[in-house]
């Protein structure tokens, strides 16, 4: 065994002439010697090279006194203190009598060492100098030990006193050594009352068993306040029946505080709502906290051993991460926002701080990343910026700014007397561009279109992108509607010229343009835009790629807008509900909510008479709130009757991207105390979100609030399941135009069957609308379609009829409502 290396300062202190001193490792088998001084070499004739590593039983060099050897053997084996006289033998065989004092000593970590001091007692008269040297050695040893050495004696009656205490006691306990030697209670009285009884019990147990006495306790220091002390001592039975402990006392306050800080750090690690992950120097995850699992969906077992690339969203390139870690290495940390992807595919925007942990040599040993979910905060900020002035893609004015600027132009008509024209431009069949060349190419085409519109207008005109492929222009200083129409044709001619994309493809687009003109300063901006919008739809209905002038009188649009505003306030709008059937169990699982207007003069109006003005005006916000809360109230009636029935609503692109849908759902869920799911949110297939990431996150948030997302009118345009895969779609709703000829056209059946198979492969539910005959229903059921809607199942009905037919009494129903699971 390799000898322990003692500090040079201590080795010098132990080299006392005439005193043989050895140190043995009491925790190793055989208690091997780890140090002997020159006095031992002189007394025994053995060199230290001969004895280091050998058993401390080497001290038993005599054979004339078996009883003494037996006592020494027992003291070594049991690590107890001992003083006895031995008849010993030197290396050369000569005999000598020695007095041996054996003392066990425990360090701060609890490791046991056996200290042996031998002296030759052949001479009857021992010089007093040798005794003084021995005492001086003991004092020097006590001063060097980082603690307090002591002997504590307890009489059979329980009275205690300290027969020896090292001078360091005054520093540790703030008590004079002489005071304690007279009265041990001076120290015990300063021990915290909660710990004093425990310490007394441990002392009593040690005295009875002669086993190690070890305790940690709180001590009130006169000047330093509350401290933590730790004591370890070995007992020896005295001849009078009392007990003598040889022990060691040390201050462990720093260790206790460190442990407390570690426990606190562990509690913070486990309890914080911020996600935390720890990696090694190779960026392999070695630990994560519960919040990490809650935020990302990955358990600790799934994350450990992987790199943080597990969460990569592919929105940041390799250079981004290279720059990130360059900053970490230079500054010690990096803070910023990162897009990640959770286990369920949900995108997460995180505010992250990544820090490097170094060892004492400055080498990086670990990385720690602390992150929090700022997705909603980021999206709200994005909405604010998007609503401010400019469209983020084209740098044209956005809808909100355009409306305000148009109001200012209209108010100026009272001074100029010259007219204003609004051109509403919608690109024809733009969706195939995205499907064929990708969204990046589609965005590039929109940017080029925006540039052409700016080039064809003056600095006094207003040009805006309303979203998707819709643009609007306000032409100031138009002296007539005919002049405005000529400008519209000029702009259309420029738009239809070929567009050369960066990918080498050349595309040609067409557009439908609606024009509304007024010289009236009282004309409302929203009404003027709505009039141009209606004219644009007229151009599309006439064959597209043309200009159509609005025939609406300036006051017409204003009247309709104002009338709709009053209709919302006076509760003239109402929802009619059409049932949706589950083909698996022949039960009604949902109702689509269809808006109707109870017009005082014209009777019940369908949406196509008014919904465009609602969706392209400031009424959209109020309408969205009304729609969601009306549907939620009906859903609550189903849940109150223990029915597993949802309500479907149709929403616009702007409701989703602006965050209005999620905001309304959150309020409705709280107001009506709803459980999930309670809504189906239907987004039309032809709705082109201009920010697919923003739309994805908003729809995903709606799902968490209790919505299923349906892609409506699938098959009515250029159908794309790839597009459906870019959004969190739960239901694919096949348009009624596809279902209409299902029975008589085999090719149509093959087309519908393919849609159902592909949707099922993507784990989407399939709903067929417009089912009007039993034959259509049978074919759909045979194809594996999941749900059906149409006149065969039920006509749209007002809420009072829905209540009477399905929720009151016990009527005979062809298709009963689905029940909640018990």
mmCIF file with all atom_site columns, N, CA, C and O in Angstrom, residues 533-561:
data_model
loop_
_atom_site.group_PDB
_atom_site.id
_atom_site.type_symbol
_atom_site.label_atom_id
_atom_site.label_alt_id
_atom_site.label_comp_id
_atom_site.label_asym_id
_atom_site.label_entity_id
_atom_site.label_seq_id
_atom_site.pdbx_PDB_ins_code
_atom_site.Cartn_x
_atom_site.Cartn_y
_atom_site.Cartn_z
_atom_site.occupancy
_atom_site.B_iso_or_equiv
_atom_site.pdbx_formal_charge
_atom_site.auth_seq_id
_atom_site.auth_comp_id
_atom_site.auth_asym_id
_atom_site.auth_atom_id
_atom_site.pdbx_PDB_model_num
ATOM 1   N N  . UNK A 1 533 ? -65.197 45.715 -53.234 1.00 0.00 ? 533 UNK A N  1
ATOM 2   C CA . UNK A 1 533 ? -65.097 44.266 -53.040 1.00 0.00 ? 533 UNK A CA 1
ATOM 3   C C  . UNK A 1 533 ? -66.229 43.556 -53.772 1.00 0.00 ? 533 UNK A C  1
ATOM 4   O O  . UNK A 1 533 ? -66.025 42.541 -54.456 1.00 0.00 ? 533 UNK A O  1
ATOM 5   N N  . UNK A 1 534 ? -67.450 44.070 -53.629 1.00 0.00 ? 534 UNK A N  1
ATOM 6   C CA . UNK A 1 534 ? -68.594 43.465 -54.311 1.00 0.00 ? 534 UNK A CA 1
ATOM 7   C C  . UNK A 1 534 ? -68.421 43.520 -55.824 1.00 0.00 ? 534 UNK A C  1
ATOM 8   O O  . UNK A 1 534 ? -68.739 42.560 -56.545 1.00 0.00 ? 534 UNK A O  1
ATOM 9   N N  . UNK A 1 535 ? -67.886 44.641 -56.316 1.00 0.00 ? 535 UNK A N  1
ATOM 10  C CA . UNK A 1 535 ? -67.643 44.761 -57.756 1.00 0.00 ? 535 UNK A CA 1
ATOM 11  C C  . UNK A 1 535 ? -66.591 43.761 -58.209 1.00 0.00 ? 535 UNK A C  1
ATOM 12  O O  . UNK A 1 535 ? -66.676 43.206 -59.320 1.00 0.00 ? 535 UNK A O  1
ATOM 13  N N  . UNK A 1 536 ? -65.589 43.505 -57.357 1.00 0.00 ? 536 UNK A N  1
ATOM 14  C CA . UNK A 1 536 ? -64.554 42.516 -57.700 1.00 0.00 ? 536 UNK A CA 1
ATOM 15  C C  . UNK A 1 536 ? -65.176 41.123 -57.832 1.00 0.00 ? 536 UNK A C  1
ATOM 16  O O  . UNK A 1 536 ? -64.859 40.379 -58.771 1.00 0.00 ? 536 UNK A O  1
ATOM 17  N N  . UNK A 1 537 ? -66.095 40.760 -56.939 1.00 0.00 ? 537 UNK A N  1
ATOM 18  C CA . UNK A 1 537 ? -66.773 39.461 -57.051 1.00 0.00 ? 537 UNK A CA 1
ATOM 19  C C  . UNK A 1 537 ? -67.621 39.397 -58.323 1.00 0.00 ? 537 UNK A C  1
ATOM 20  O O  . UNK A 1 537 ? -67.757 38.331 -58.945 1.00 0.00 ? 537 UNK A O  1
ATOM 21  N N  . UNK A 1 538 ? -68.176 40.516 -58.706 1.00 0.00 ? 538 UNK A N  1
ATOM 22  C CA . UNK A 1 538 ? -68.930 40.566 -59.958 1.00 0.00 ? 538 UNK A CA 1
ATOM 23  C C  . UNK A 1 538 ? -68.005 40.292 -61.145 1.00 0.00 ? 538 UNK A C  1
ATOM 24  O O  . UNK A 1 538 ? -68.372 39.567 -62.080 1.00 0.00 ? 538 UNK A O  1
ATOM 25  N N  . UNK A 1 539 ? -66.772 40.862 -61.095 1.00 0.00 ? 539 UNK A N  1
ATOM 26  C CA . UNK A 1 539 ? -65.802 40.602 -62.161 1.00 0.00 ? 539 UNK A CA 1
ATOM 27  C C  . UNK A 1 539 ? -65.443 39.122 -62.218 1.00 0.00 ? 539 UNK A C  1
ATOM 28  O O  . UNK A 1 539 ? -65.301 38.544 -63.306 1.00 0.00 ? 539 UNK A O  1
ATOM 29  N N  . UNK A 1 540 ? -65.292 38.495 -61.088 1.00 0.00 ? 540 UNK A N  1
ATOM 30  C CA . UNK A 1 540 ? -64.968 37.058 -61.066 1.00 0.00 ? 540 UNK A CA 1
ATOM 31  C C  . UNK A 1 540 ? -66.114 36.235 -61.653 1.00 0.00 ? 540 UNK A C  1
ATOM 32  O O  . UNK A 1 540 ? -65.897 35.282 -62.402 1.00 0.00 ? 540 UNK A O  1
ATOM 33  N N  . UNK A 1 541 ? -67.342 36.613 -61.275 1.00 0.00 ? 541 UNK A N  1
ATOM 34  C CA . UNK A 1 541 ? -68.497 35.850 -61.761 1.00 0.00 ? 541 UNK A CA 1
ATOM 35  C C  . UNK A 1 541 ? -68.675 35.995 -63.272 1.00 0.00 ? 541 UNK A C  1
ATOM 36  O O  . UNK A 1 541 ? -69.304 35.146 -63.914 1.00 0.00 ? 541 UNK A O  1
ATOM 37  N N  . UNK A 1 542 ? -68.112 37.077 -63.840 1.00 0.00 ? 542 UNK A N  1
ATOM 38  C CA . UNK A 1 542 ? -68.222 37.309 -65.282 1.00 0.00 ? 542 UNK A CA 1
ATOM 39  C C  . UNK A 1 542 ? -67.113 36.625 -66.076 1.00 0.00 ? 542 UNK A C  1
ATOM 40  O O  . UNK A 1 542 ? -67.039 36.785 -67.292 1.00 0.00 ? 542 UNK A O  1
ATOM 41  N N  . UNK A 1 543 ? -66.245 35.882 -65.373 1.00 0.00 ? 543 UNK A N  1
ATOM 42  C CA . UNK A 1 543 ? -65.211 35.155 -66.092 1.00 0.00 ? 543 UNK A CA 1
ATOM 43  C C  . UNK A 1 543 ? -63.797 35.475 -65.682 1.00 0.00 ? 543 UNK A C  1
ATOM 44  O O  . UNK A 1 543 ? -62.842 34.958 -66.264 1.00 0.00 ? 543 UNK A O  1
ATOM 45  N N  . UNK A 1 544 ? -63.613 36.355 -64.696 1.00 0.00 ? 544 UNK A N  1
ATOM 46  C CA . UNK A 1 544 ? -62.305 36.725 -64.158 1.00 0.00 ? 544 UNK A CA 1
ATOM 47  C C  . UNK A 1 544 ? -61.479 37.536 -65.160 1.00 0.00 ? 544 UNK A C  1
ATOM 48  O O  . UNK A 1 544 ? -61.862 37.711 -66.319 1.00 0.00 ? 544 UNK A O  1
ATOM 49  N N  . UNK A 1 545 ? -60.327 38.012 -64.684 1.00 0.00 ? 545 UNK A N  1
ATOM 50  C CA . UNK A 1 545 ? -59.382 38.798 -65.478 1.00 0.00 ? 545 UNK A CA 1
ATOM 51  C C  . UNK A 1 545 ? -60.073 39.979 -66.170 1.00 0.00 ? 545 UNK A C  1
ATOM 52  O O  . UNK A 1 545 ? -59.918 40.198 -67.363 1.00 0.00 ? 545 UNK A O  1
ATOM 53  N N  . UNK A 1 546 ? -60.810 40.720 -65.367 1.00 0.00 ? 546 UNK A N  1
ATOM 54  C CA . UNK A 1 546 ? -61.519 41.873 -65.930 1.00 0.00 ? 546 UNK A CA 1
ATOM 55  C C  . UNK A 1 546 ? -61.760 42.911 -64.843 1.00 0.00 ? 546 UNK A C  1
ATOM 56  O O  . UNK A 1 546 ? -61.531 42.660 -63.659 1.00 0.00 ? 546 UNK A O  1
ATOM 57  N N  . UNK A 1 547 ? -62.245 44.086 -65.300 1.00 0.00 ? 547 UNK A N  1
ATOM 58  C CA . UNK A 1 547 ? -62.556 45.178 -64.379 1.00 0.00 ? 547 UNK A CA 1
ATOM 59  C C  . UNK A 1 547 ? -64.065 45.341 -64.336 1.00 0.00 ? 547 UNK A C  1
ATOM 60  O O  . UNK A 1 547 ? -64.742 45.315 -65.366 1.00 0.00 ? 547 UNK A O  1
ATOM 61  N N  . UNK A 1 548 ? -64.584 45.521 -63.112 1.00 0.00 ? 548 UNK A N  1
ATOM 62  C CA . UNK A 1 548 ? -66.020 45.736 -62.954 1.00 0.00 ? 548 UNK A CA 1
ATOM 63  C C  . UNK A 1 548 ? -66.235 46.969 -62.099 1.00 0.00 ? 548 UNK A C  1
ATOM 64  O O  . UNK A 1 548 ? -65.636 47.120 -61.037 1.00 0.00 ? 548 UNK A O  1
ATOM 65  N N  . UNK A 1 549 ? -67.104 47.889 -62.596 1.00 0.00 ? 549 UNK A N  1
ATOM 66  C CA . UNK A 1 549 ? -67.435 49.096 -61.844 1.00 0.00 ? 549 UNK A CA 1
ATOM 67  C C  . UNK A 1 549 ? -68.617 48.822 -60.920 1.00 0.00 ? 549 UNK A C  1
ATOM 68  O O  . UNK A 1 549 ? -69.581 48.150 -61.297 1.00 0.00 ? 549 UNK A O  1
ATOM 69  N N  . UNK A 1 550 ? -68.530 49.353 -59.727 1.00 0.00 ? 550 UNK A N  1
ATOM 70  C CA . UNK A 1 550 ? -69.623 49.197 -58.771 1.00 0.00 ? 550 UNK A CA 1
ATOM 71  C C  . UNK A 1 550 ? -70.817 50.042 -59.208 1.00 0.00 ? 550 UNK A C  1
ATOM 72  O O  . UNK A 1 550 ? -70.660 51.212 -59.550 1.00 0.00 ? 550 UNK A O  1
ATOM 73  N N  . UNK A 1 551 ? -71.998 49.409 -59.225 1.00 0.00 ? 551 UNK A N  1
ATOM 74  C CA . UNK A 1 551 ? -73.222 50.125 -59.584 1.00 0.00 ? 551 UNK A CA 1
ATOM 75  C C  . UNK A 1 551 ? -73.971 50.598 -58.343 1.00 0.00 ? 551 UNK A C  1
ATOM 76  O O  . UNK A 1 551 ? -75.060 51.146 -58.452 1.00 0.00 ? 551 UNK A O  1
ATOM 77  N N  . UNK A 1 552 ? -73.361 50.354 -57.182 1.00 0.00 ? 552 UNK A N  1
ATOM 78  C CA . UNK A 1 552 ? -74.025 50.723 -55.926 1.00 0.00 ? 552 UNK A CA 1
ATOM 79  C C  . UNK A 1 552 ? -73.960 52.230 -55.722 1.00 0.00 ? 552 UNK A C  1
ATOM 80  O O  . UNK A 1 552 ? -72.924 52.849 -55.908 1.00 0.00 ? 552 UNK A O  1
ATOM 81  N N  . UNK A 1 553 ? -75.080 52.809 -55.334 1.00 0.00 ? 553 UNK A N  1
ATOM 82  C CA . UNK A 1 553 ? -75.096 54.244 -55.018 1.00 0.00 ? 553 UNK A CA 1
ATOM 83  C C  . UNK A 1 553 ? -74.245 54.468 -53.770 1.00 0.00 ? 553 UNK A C  1
ATOM 84  O O  . UNK A 1 553 ? -74.211 53.617 -52.871 1.00 0.00 ? 553 UNK A O  1
ATOM 85  N N  . UNK A 1 554 ? -73.544 55.564 -53.697 1.00 0.00 ? 554 UNK A N  1
ATOM 86  C CA . UNK A 1 554 ? -72.687 55.803 -52.536 1.00 0.00 ? 554 UNK A CA 1
ATOM 87  C C  . UNK A 1 554 ? -73.369 55.568 -51.203 1.00 0.00 ? 554 UNK A C  1
ATOM 88  O O  . UNK A 1 554 ? -72.762 55.106 -50.251 1.00 0.00 ? 554 UNK A O  1
ATOM 89  N N  . UNK A 1 555 ? -74.625 55.866 -51.101 1.00 0.00 ? 555 UNK A N  1
ATOM 90  C CA . UNK A 1 555 ? -75.314 55.699 -49.824 1.00 0.00 ? 555 UNK A CA 1
ATOM 91  C C  . UNK A 1 555 ? -75.694 54.257 -49.554 1.00 0.00 ? 555 UNK A C  1
ATOM 92  O O  . UNK A 1 555 ? -75.959 53.886 -48.411 1.00 0.00 ? 555 UNK A O  1
ATOM 93  N N  . UNK A 1 556 ? -75.714 53.414 -50.594 1.00 0.00 ? 556 UNK A N  1
ATOM 94  C CA . UNK A 1 556 ? -76.136 52.021 -50.405 1.00 0.00 ? 556 UNK A CA 1
ATOM 95  C C  . UNK A 1 556 ? -75.212 51.287 -49.450 1.00 0.00 ? 556 UNK A C  1
ATOM 96  O O  . UNK A 1 556 ? -75.656 50.644 -48.505 1.00 0.00 ? 556 UNK A O  1
ATOM 97  N N  . UNK A 1 557 ? -73.920 51.378 -49.770 1.00 0.00 ? 557 UNK A N  1
ATOM 98  C CA . UNK A 1 557 ? -72.960 50.669 -48.932 1.00 0.00 ? 557 UNK A CA 1
ATOM 99  C C  . UNK A 1 557 ? -72.983 51.190 -47.514 1.00 0.00 ? 557 UNK A C  1
ATOM 100 O O  . UNK A 1 557 ? -72.940 50.436 -46.548 1.00 0.00 ? 557 UNK A O  1
ATOM 101 N N  . UNK A 1 558 ? -73.072 52.484 -47.364 1.00 0.00 ? 558 UNK A N  1
ATOM 102 C CA . UNK A 1 558 ? -73.088 53.068 -46.036 1.00 0.00 ? 558 UNK A CA 1
ATOM 103 C C  . UNK A 1 558 ? -74.317 52.598 -45.276 1.00 0.00 ? 558 UNK A C  1
ATOM 104 O O  . UNK A 1 558 ? -74.255 52.270 -44.092 1.00 0.00 ? 558 UNK A O  1
ATOM 105 N N  . UNK A 1 559 ? -75.458 52.508 -45.985 1.00 0.00 ? 559 UNK A N  1
ATOM 106 C CA . UNK A 1 559 ? -76.676 52.061 -45.331 1.00 0.00 ? 559 UNK A CA 1
ATOM 107 C C  . UNK A 1 559 ? -76.550 50.608 -44.902 1.00 0.00 ? 559 UNK A C  1
ATOM 108 O O  . UNK A 1 559 ? -76.959 50.243 -43.793 1.00 0.00 ? 559 UNK A O  1
ATOM 109 N N  . UNK A 1 560 ? -76.000 49.765 -45.761 1.00 0.00 ? 560 UNK A N  1
ATOM 110 C CA . UNK A 1 560 ? -75.877 48.352 -45.436 1.00 0.00 ? 560 UNK A CA 1
ATOM 111 C C  . UNK A 1 560 ? -74.914 48.143 -44.269 1.00 0.00 ? 560 UNK A C  1
ATOM 112 O O  . UNK A 1 560 ? -75.190 47.344 -43.352 1.00 0.00 ? 560 UNK A O  1
ATOM 113 N N  . UNK A 1 561 ? -73.801 48.882 -44.285 1.00 0.00 ? 561 UNK A N  1
ATOM 114 C CA . UNK A 1 561 ? -72.844 48.767 -43.175 1.00 0.00 ? 561 UNK A CA 1
ATOM 115 C C  . UNK A 1 561 ? -73.494 49.188 -41.865 1.00 0.00 ? 561 UNK A C  1
ATOM 116 O O  . UNK A 1 561 ? -73.410 48.481 -40.848 1.00 0.00 ? 561 UNK A O  1
#
